[in-house]
Short mmCIF file of C-alpha atoms and ligand atoms in Angstrom, two decimals:
data_model
loop_
_atom_site.label_atom_id
_atom_site.label_comp_id
_atom_site.label_asym_id
_atom_site.label_seq_id
_atom_site.Cartn_x
_atom_site.Cartn_y
_atom_site.Cartn_z
CA MET A 1156 7.16 -85.48 -26.76
CA SER A 1157 7.37 -87.56 -29.93
CA LYS A 1158 4.00 -88.94 -30.12
CA MET A 1159 0.27 -87.96 -29.57
CA LYS A 1160 -2.93 -89.48 -29.46
CA ALA A 1161 -5.41 -88.27 -31.76
CA CYS A 1162 -8.70 -89.20 -33.23
CA VAL A 1163 -8.61 -90.23 -36.87
CA LEU A 1164 -11.72 -91.09 -39.52
CA TYR A 1165 -10.64 -94.13 -41.73
CA GLY A 1166 -14.71 -94.26 -43.04
CA PRO A 1167 -18.05 -93.83 -42.00
CA LEU A 1168 -18.56 -94.20 -38.66
CA ASP A 1169 -14.88 -96.35 -38.31
CA VAL A 1170 -13.13 -93.58 -35.90
CA ARG A 1171 -9.86 -94.35 -34.02
CA VAL A 1172 -7.88 -93.10 -31.32
CA GLN A 1173 -4.24 -93.59 -31.99
CA GLU A 1174 -0.46 -92.81 -31.76
CA LEU A 1175 0.91 -90.41 -34.63
CA GLN A 1176 4.19 -88.47 -34.41
CA VAL A 1177 3.92 -84.57 -33.15
CA PRO A 1178 3.54 -82.25 -36.19
CA GLN A 1179 6.85 -80.89 -37.33
CA LEU A 1180 6.87 -77.11 -37.17
CA LYS A 1181 7.48 -74.77 -40.02
CA PRO A 1182 9.53 -71.56 -38.88
CA ASP A 1183 5.97 -69.29 -39.33
CA GLN A 1184 4.08 -71.91 -37.17
CA ALA A 1185 3.56 -72.71 -33.63
CA LEU A 1186 2.71 -75.84 -31.96
CA VAL A 1187 -0.62 -75.75 -29.80
CA LYS A 1188 -1.35 -77.95 -27.05
CA VAL A 1189 -5.56 -78.57 -27.93
CA LYS A 1190 -7.47 -78.07 -25.17
CA ALA A 1191 -11.01 -78.03 -26.44
CA VAL A 1192 -12.63 -79.07 -29.50
CA GLY A 1193 -16.37 -78.54 -30.63
CA VAL A 1194 -17.86 -81.29 -32.52
CA CYS A 1195 -19.49 -79.51 -35.60
CA GLY A 1196 -22.06 -80.49 -38.07
CA SER A 1197 -19.22 -81.16 -40.58
CA ASP A 1198 -17.60 -83.29 -38.94
CA VAL A 1199 -20.64 -85.08 -38.20
CA HIS A 1200 -20.96 -85.72 -41.82
CA TYR A 1201 -17.63 -86.59 -42.30
CA TYR A 1202 -17.97 -89.46 -39.89
CA GLU A 1203 -21.87 -90.14 -41.54
CA HIS A 1204 -20.89 -90.04 -45.22
CA GLY A 1205 -17.58 -89.74 -45.99
CA ARG A 1206 -18.05 -86.60 -47.70
CA ILE A 1207 -19.50 -83.37 -48.17
CA GLY A 1208 -20.48 -82.60 -51.31
CA ARG A 1209 -16.98 -82.29 -53.67
CA TYR A 1210 -15.22 -82.87 -50.46
CA VAL A 1211 -13.96 -86.56 -49.61
CA VAL A 1212 -12.19 -88.00 -47.77
CA GLU A 1213 -9.86 -89.89 -49.51
CA LYS A 1214 -6.99 -91.35 -46.62
CA PRO A 1215 -7.27 -90.99 -43.09
CA MET A 1216 -7.88 -87.80 -41.97
CA ILE A 1217 -8.09 -86.04 -37.92
CA LEU A 1218 -11.50 -84.78 -37.71
CA GLY A 1219 -11.80 -81.61 -35.58
CA HIS A 1220 -11.89 -77.31 -36.88
CA GLU A 1221 -13.39 -75.69 -33.77
CA ALA A 1222 -10.47 -75.45 -31.11
CA GLY A 1223 -8.71 -74.12 -28.67
CA GLY A 1224 -5.35 -74.41 -26.85
CA GLU A 1225 -2.06 -73.37 -25.26
CA VAL A 1226 0.63 -72.73 -27.65
CA VAL A 1227 4.33 -74.99 -26.36
CA ALA A 1228 6.37 -74.48 -28.71
CA VAL A 1229 7.34 -71.79 -31.64
CA GLY A 1230 8.79 -71.65 -35.30
CA GLU A 1231 11.91 -69.14 -35.55
CA ALA A 1232 9.66 -66.52 -37.31
CA VAL A 1233 7.45 -66.47 -35.53
CA THR A 1234 7.42 -63.07 -33.28
CA ASN A 1235 3.86 -62.13 -32.16
CA LEU A 1236 3.17 -65.59 -29.96
CA GLN A 1237 4.71 -67.22 -26.89
CA VAL A 1238 5.26 -70.37 -25.23
CA GLY A 1239 2.19 -70.35 -22.81
CA GLN A 1240 -0.31 -68.01 -24.74
CA ARG A 1241 -3.69 -69.38 -24.43
CA VAL A 1242 -5.04 -69.27 -28.39
CA ALA A 1243 -8.29 -69.34 -30.59
CA ILE A 1244 -7.59 -71.18 -33.12
CA GLU A 1245 -8.72 -69.80 -36.93
CA PRO A 1246 -8.88 -73.08 -38.67
CA GLY A 1247 -8.52 -71.96 -42.39
CA VAL A 1248 -5.16 -71.04 -43.38
CA THR A 1249 -4.53 -68.97 -47.01
CA CYS A 1250 -2.07 -68.46 -49.26
CA GLY A 1251 -2.34 -64.65 -48.39
CA LYS A 1252 -1.25 -63.68 -52.24
CA CYS A 1253 -4.48 -64.12 -54.70
CA LYS A 1254 -6.83 -61.64 -55.01
CA PHE A 1255 -9.41 -62.42 -52.66
CA CYS A 1256 -6.52 -62.47 -50.52
CA LYS A 1257 -5.58 -59.35 -50.83
CA GLU A 1258 -9.28 -58.07 -50.75
CA GLY A 1259 -9.42 -59.16 -47.45
CA ARG A 1260 -12.04 -61.89 -48.63
CA TYR A 1261 -9.55 -64.89 -47.82
CA ASN A 1262 -12.43 -67.11 -46.98
CA LEU A 1263 -12.50 -67.56 -50.93
CA CYS A 1264 -9.15 -68.18 -50.82
CA PRO A 1265 -8.91 -71.45 -53.75
CA ASP A 1266 -5.52 -72.66 -51.51
CA VAL A 1267 -6.85 -72.08 -48.24
CA GLU A 1268 -5.91 -75.33 -45.85
CA PHE A 1269 -8.97 -75.73 -43.78
CA LEU A 1270 -8.55 -77.80 -40.51
CA ALA A 1271 -10.59 -81.51 -40.77
CA THR A 1272 -11.26 -80.51 -44.57
CA PRO A 1273 -9.67 -82.82 -46.96
CA PRO A 1274 -7.04 -83.19 -47.51
CA TYR A 1275 -6.20 -81.43 -44.41
CA ASP A 1276 -6.28 -82.97 -40.78
CA GLY A 1277 -8.19 -81.24 -37.89
CA ALA A 1278 -8.20 -81.13 -34.55
CA PHE A 1279 -9.26 -84.23 -32.74
CA CYS A 1280 -5.67 -84.66 -31.43
CA GLU A 1281 -2.63 -83.06 -28.75
CA TYR A 1282 -0.77 -81.02 -31.15
CA LEU A 1283 -0.94 -78.93 -33.91
CA ALA A 1284 1.40 -77.03 -36.03
CA MET A 1285 -0.22 -73.95 -37.13
CA ARG A 1286 0.79 -71.01 -39.04
CA ALA A 1287 1.04 -68.06 -36.15
CA ASP A 1288 -1.40 -65.36 -38.06
CA PHE A 1289 -4.10 -67.59 -37.51
CA LEU A 1290 -3.69 -67.99 -33.52
CA HIS A 1291 -5.38 -65.56 -31.38
CA PRO A 1292 -4.56 -64.83 -27.67
CA ILE A 1293 -7.38 -65.22 -25.70
CA PRO A 1294 -7.15 -63.60 -22.31
CA ASP A 1295 -6.77 -66.03 -19.04
CA HIS A 1296 -10.68 -65.52 -17.60
CA MET A 1297 -11.75 -66.98 -20.75
CA SER A 1298 -12.22 -70.47 -21.69
CA TYR A 1299 -11.27 -72.67 -23.85
CA GLU A 1300 -14.73 -73.48 -24.67
CA ALA A 1301 -15.52 -70.38 -25.46
CA ALA A 1302 -12.19 -70.38 -27.85
CA SER A 1303 -13.93 -72.95 -29.66
CA LEU A 1304 -17.20 -71.44 -30.21
CA ALA A 1305 -15.16 -68.60 -31.86
CA GLU A 1306 -15.64 -70.53 -34.81
CA PRO A 1307 -19.43 -70.48 -35.28
CA PHE A 1308 -19.37 -67.14 -33.03
CA SER A 1309 -17.21 -65.95 -36.46
CA VAL A 1310 -20.08 -67.62 -39.28
CA GLY A 1311 -22.82 -65.49 -37.48
CA LEU A 1312 -20.27 -62.20 -37.38
CA HIS A 1313 -19.62 -62.86 -40.63
CA ALA A 1314 -23.20 -63.19 -41.25
CA CYS A 1315 -24.12 -59.95 -39.31
CA ARG A 1316 -21.34 -58.05 -41.60
CA ARG A 1317 -22.44 -58.72 -44.72
CA ALA A 1318 -25.79 -57.82 -43.56
CA GLY A 1319 -24.81 -54.78 -42.19
CA VAL A 1320 -27.02 -55.21 -38.93
CA LYS A 1321 -27.04 -51.77 -36.80
CA PRO A 1322 -27.94 -50.59 -33.70
CA GLY A 1323 -31.67 -50.34 -33.54
CA ASP A 1324 -32.03 -53.36 -36.11
CA THR A 1325 -34.77 -55.91 -36.31
CA VAL A 1326 -33.20 -59.57 -36.93
CA ALA A 1327 -34.78 -62.62 -37.85
CA VAL A 1328 -32.62 -66.05 -37.17
CA LEU A 1329 -33.69 -69.25 -38.47
CA GLY A 1330 -32.52 -72.26 -37.43
CA LEU A 1331 -30.61 -72.61 -34.05
CA GLY A 1332 -27.69 -74.94 -33.86
CA PRO A 1333 -25.16 -73.22 -32.70
CA VAL A 1334 -24.15 -71.27 -35.23
CA GLY A 1335 -27.63 -70.03 -35.22
CA LEU A 1336 -27.71 -69.35 -31.71
CA LEU A 1337 -24.19 -67.68 -32.28
CA THR A 1338 -25.62 -65.76 -34.61
CA VAL A 1339 -28.55 -64.77 -31.95
CA VAL A 1340 -25.29 -63.56 -29.77
CA ALA A 1341 -23.76 -61.76 -32.99
CA ALA A 1342 -26.71 -59.53 -33.46
CA LYS A 1343 -27.00 -58.61 -30.31
CA ALA A 1344 -23.70 -57.74 -30.63
CA PHE A 1345 -24.61 -55.19 -33.72
CA GLY A 1346 -27.01 -53.55 -31.90
CA ALA A 1347 -30.21 -55.40 -33.44
CA THR A 1348 -32.87 -54.42 -30.24
CA LYS A 1349 -35.18 -57.09 -31.83
CA ILE A 1350 -33.72 -60.64 -32.54
CA ILE A 1351 -36.33 -62.63 -33.28
CA ALA A 1352 -35.56 -66.64 -33.20
CA ALA A 1353 -37.15 -69.62 -34.67
CA ASP A 1354 -36.72 -73.30 -34.13
CA LEU A 1355 -37.98 -76.58 -33.90
CA ALA A 1356 -36.65 -77.61 -30.61
CA PRO A 1357 -37.67 -76.38 -27.56
CA ILE A 1358 -34.49 -76.55 -26.21
CA ARG A 1359 -32.69 -74.54 -28.88
CA LEU A 1360 -35.42 -72.18 -28.54
CA GLU A 1361 -34.77 -71.36 -24.30
CA MET A 1362 -31.05 -71.24 -25.04
CA ALA A 1363 -31.91 -68.47 -28.00
CA LYS A 1364 -33.79 -66.06 -25.14
CA GLU A 1365 -30.50 -66.79 -22.81
CA MET A 1366 -28.06 -66.10 -25.64
CA GLY A 1367 -30.35 -62.62 -26.61
CA ALA A 1368 -33.60 -63.19 -28.77
CA THR A 1369 -36.30 -61.25 -27.85
CA ALA A 1370 -38.74 -63.83 -29.62
CA VAL A 1371 -39.02 -66.61 -30.16
CA VAL A 1372 -41.05 -68.98 -32.53
CA ASN A 1373 -41.50 -72.80 -32.48
CA ALA A 1374 -42.34 -73.82 -36.17
CA GLN A 1375 -43.64 -76.67 -35.51
CA GLU A 1376 -46.66 -74.96 -33.63
CA GLN A 1377 -47.03 -71.50 -35.27
CA ASP A 1378 -46.53 -69.83 -38.58
CA VAL A 1379 -43.15 -68.64 -38.54
CA TYR A 1380 -44.11 -66.08 -41.07
CA LYS A 1381 -47.15 -64.99 -39.25
CA PHE A 1382 -45.29 -64.42 -36.17
CA ILE A 1383 -42.66 -62.33 -37.51
CA MET A 1384 -45.28 -60.20 -39.87
CA GLN A 1385 -46.88 -59.79 -36.23
CA GLU A 1386 -43.67 -59.12 -34.12
CA THR A 1387 -42.77 -56.23 -36.78
CA GLY A 1388 -46.02 -54.30 -37.20
CA GLY A 1389 -46.60 -56.33 -41.06
CA LEU A 1390 -42.93 -54.96 -42.25
CA GLY A 1391 -40.69 -57.70 -42.04
CA VAL A 1392 -37.57 -57.75 -40.10
CA ASP A 1393 -34.03 -54.95 -41.35
CA ALA A 1394 -32.51 -59.04 -41.89
CA ALA A 1395 -33.52 -62.56 -41.99
CA ILE A 1396 -30.59 -64.71 -41.32
CA GLU A 1397 -31.12 -68.28 -42.37
CA THR A 1398 -28.87 -70.76 -40.70
CA ALA A 1399 -31.11 -74.16 -40.87
CA GLY A 1400 -30.08 -75.25 -44.32
CA SER A 1401 -33.65 -76.62 -45.32
CA THR A 1402 -35.62 -75.08 -48.79
CA ALA A 1403 -38.19 -73.94 -46.35
CA THR A 1404 -36.22 -71.73 -44.07
CA ASN A 1405 -34.58 -70.28 -47.14
CA LEU A 1406 -37.70 -69.52 -48.47
CA LEU A 1407 -38.93 -68.16 -45.08
CA ALA A 1408 -36.13 -65.64 -45.18
CA VAL A 1409 -36.51 -63.92 -48.40
CA GLN A 1410 -40.33 -63.77 -47.49
CA ALA A 1411 -39.76 -62.56 -43.98
CA ALA A 1412 -37.04 -59.43 -45.21
CA ARG A 1413 -38.67 -55.74 -45.03
CA ARG A 1414 -38.96 -54.10 -48.68
CA GLY A 1415 -35.23 -52.90 -48.81
CA GLY A 1416 -33.81 -55.35 -46.91
CA LYS A 1417 -31.24 -58.10 -46.21
CA VAL A 1418 -31.13 -61.76 -46.09
CA ALA A 1419 -28.02 -64.01 -45.53
CA LEU A 1420 -28.10 -67.21 -46.52
CA VAL A 1421 -25.33 -69.53 -44.30
CA GLY A 1422 -26.72 -73.36 -44.08
CA LEU A 1423 -26.86 -75.62 -47.55
CA PRO A 1424 -30.38 -77.51 -48.46
CA PRO A 1425 -30.14 -80.84 -49.06
CA ASN A 1426 -31.10 -79.86 -52.59
CA PRO A 1427 -29.82 -76.29 -53.45
CA GLU A 1428 -32.48 -75.46 -55.81
CA VAL A 1429 -34.57 -73.60 -53.97
CA PRO A 1430 -38.22 -71.65 -55.83
CA PHE A 1431 -37.46 -67.84 -54.89
CA ASN A 1432 -40.29 -65.90 -55.92
CA VAL A 1433 -37.73 -62.88 -58.01
CA PHE A 1434 -40.62 -60.94 -58.29
CA THR A 1435 -40.55 -60.30 -54.16
CA ILE A 1436 -36.79 -60.22 -54.41
CA ALA A 1437 -36.56 -57.47 -56.97
CA ASP A 1438 -39.79 -55.33 -56.56
CA GLY A 1439 -38.47 -55.27 -52.95
CA GLU A 1440 -35.14 -54.20 -53.76
CA LEU A 1441 -33.53 -56.96 -51.26
CA ASP A 1442 -29.59 -57.60 -50.87
CA ILE A 1443 -28.84 -61.45 -50.61
CA PHE A 1444 -25.86 -62.41 -49.22
CA GLY A 1445 -24.67 -66.27 -49.76
CA ILE A 1446 -22.03 -66.50 -46.11
CA PHE A 1447 -19.39 -68.97 -46.73
CA ARG A 1448 -17.16 -69.52 -43.44
CA TYR A 1449 -15.29 -65.76 -42.44
CA ALA A 1450 -12.76 -63.04 -42.96
CA ASN A 1451 -10.96 -60.73 -40.44
CA THR A 1452 -13.90 -62.25 -37.92
CA TYR A 1453 -11.76 -63.32 -34.92
CA PRO A 1454 -10.01 -60.90 -33.52
CA THR A 1455 -13.32 -59.56 -33.09
CA ALA A 1456 -15.32 -62.63 -31.46
CA VAL A 1457 -12.50 -62.94 -29.14
CA GLU A 1458 -13.15 -59.46 -27.44
CA LEU A 1459 -16.59 -60.12 -27.63
CA LEU A 1460 -16.59 -63.36 -26.01
CA ALA A 1461 -13.16 -61.99 -23.38
CA SER A 1462 -15.91 -59.34 -22.90
CA GLY A 1463 -19.00 -61.16 -21.57
CA ILE A 1464 -21.69 -60.79 -24.10
CA ALA A 1465 -23.23 -63.97 -23.70
CA SER A 1466 -22.37 -67.17 -21.70
CA VAL A 1467 -21.84 -69.00 -24.72
CA GLU A 1468 -20.85 -72.59 -22.72
CA LYS A 1469 -24.06 -72.56 -22.27
CA LEU A 1470 -24.11 -74.12 -25.59
CA VAL A 1471 -21.91 -77.29 -24.53
CA THR A 1472 -24.25 -79.81 -23.51
CA HIS A 1473 -21.75 -82.67 -23.51
CA ARG A 1474 -18.65 -83.32 -22.59
CA PHE A 1475 -16.63 -85.82 -23.29
CA THR A 1476 -12.34 -86.61 -24.02
CA LEU A 1477 -10.29 -87.57 -26.89
CA ASP A 1478 -10.60 -91.27 -26.21
CA GLN A 1479 -14.09 -90.56 -26.03
CA ALA A 1480 -13.93 -89.01 -29.38
CA LYS A 1481 -15.94 -91.85 -31.36
CA ASP A 1482 -18.82 -90.76 -28.57
CA ALA A 1483 -18.66 -87.33 -29.19
CA LEU A 1484 -19.26 -87.90 -32.83
CA ASP A 1485 -22.32 -90.75 -31.94
CA LYS A 1486 -23.64 -87.76 -29.49
CA ALA A 1487 -23.86 -85.47 -31.79
CA ARG A 1488 -24.71 -87.23 -34.85
CA THR A 1489 -27.55 -89.38 -33.23
CA ASP A 1490 -28.93 -86.61 -30.63
CA LYS A 1491 -29.67 -83.69 -32.68
CA GLN A 1492 -32.90 -82.78 -30.52
CA GLY A 1493 -31.40 -83.34 -27.21
CA SER A 1494 -27.68 -81.81 -27.95
CA ILE A 1495 -26.81 -77.98 -28.47
CA LYS A 1496 -22.36 -78.30 -28.55
CA VAL A 1497 -20.77 -81.19 -28.24
CA MET A 1498 -17.39 -81.05 -27.05
CA VAL A 1499 -14.08 -83.01 -26.23
CA ASN A 1500 -11.74 -81.30 -23.70
CA LEU A 1501 -8.14 -82.45 -23.59
ZN1 LIG B 1180 -18.03 -75.70 -37.61
ZN1 LIG B 1181 -5.26 -66.84 -51.18
#
């Protein structure tokens, strides 16, 4: 096996499935036969625009960073994995040496090599060489799709961890894309007993209930702020987690938190300047947390998903093969209301 198929992005709306060399292994890497890759909002963004902020696709790049697969070879220095092991792939390989890595906040590592973030290739391919300490074994009963969903789930876990969600808490999740829906699962895992979920799309609100939301509110039909206040006896929530990436939901997150509450900002609004009310924040002693990817979440994510905390495969609304990767990207791009997670299975 020296050649493999890969889906390569050449420019806006131009992806091609072609033959590439199977990557060579470094001593500390394992070769993974990719089995499932989720299409993420960032993949769609690169596919549509060729860039996200300061990250610009300057040469052909393989998309995809939410993946699970099977180990088919290990480098000579690898001791933690064996051929045949099924794994969830943590997509950001960090240096392990800088201040941020040493602090355990390796998501902030300036030298991170993150799959499908230029200039690094991603996982829409048959074989991936990854440093072995970023491959997390999954049990036999856990699906490769669930392994790939450990990636967006990790964002939700990281947000709940940063916001200190604890047993008995009330949490609002604003925005119910895959990250928002998996944040609902994370909040439940952290012991939140009241989880209020808001979105505009009925399909996502229904799914939020399946994932463990105790109350859902359609922002197109109701005033979400009023709804949250009613649900919390006028107090506000212990933690408000924003995943929609709009100005309105950022403002709402700060409004919806109780005095002394926490706010976690996950989504990136198109215009990052958001006019927060400083009085609300200072007078209410709100803690506001920025959330960038995640760190040290994969083992927890795998344990929780393997435990069956939620049937996360239900989030997969559309499935494609690698040869149909363009269709998968187009589905995610053009049917945001009708799709939740689009998956490529190999
Ligand atoms: Zn993602
Ligand atoms: Zn580092």
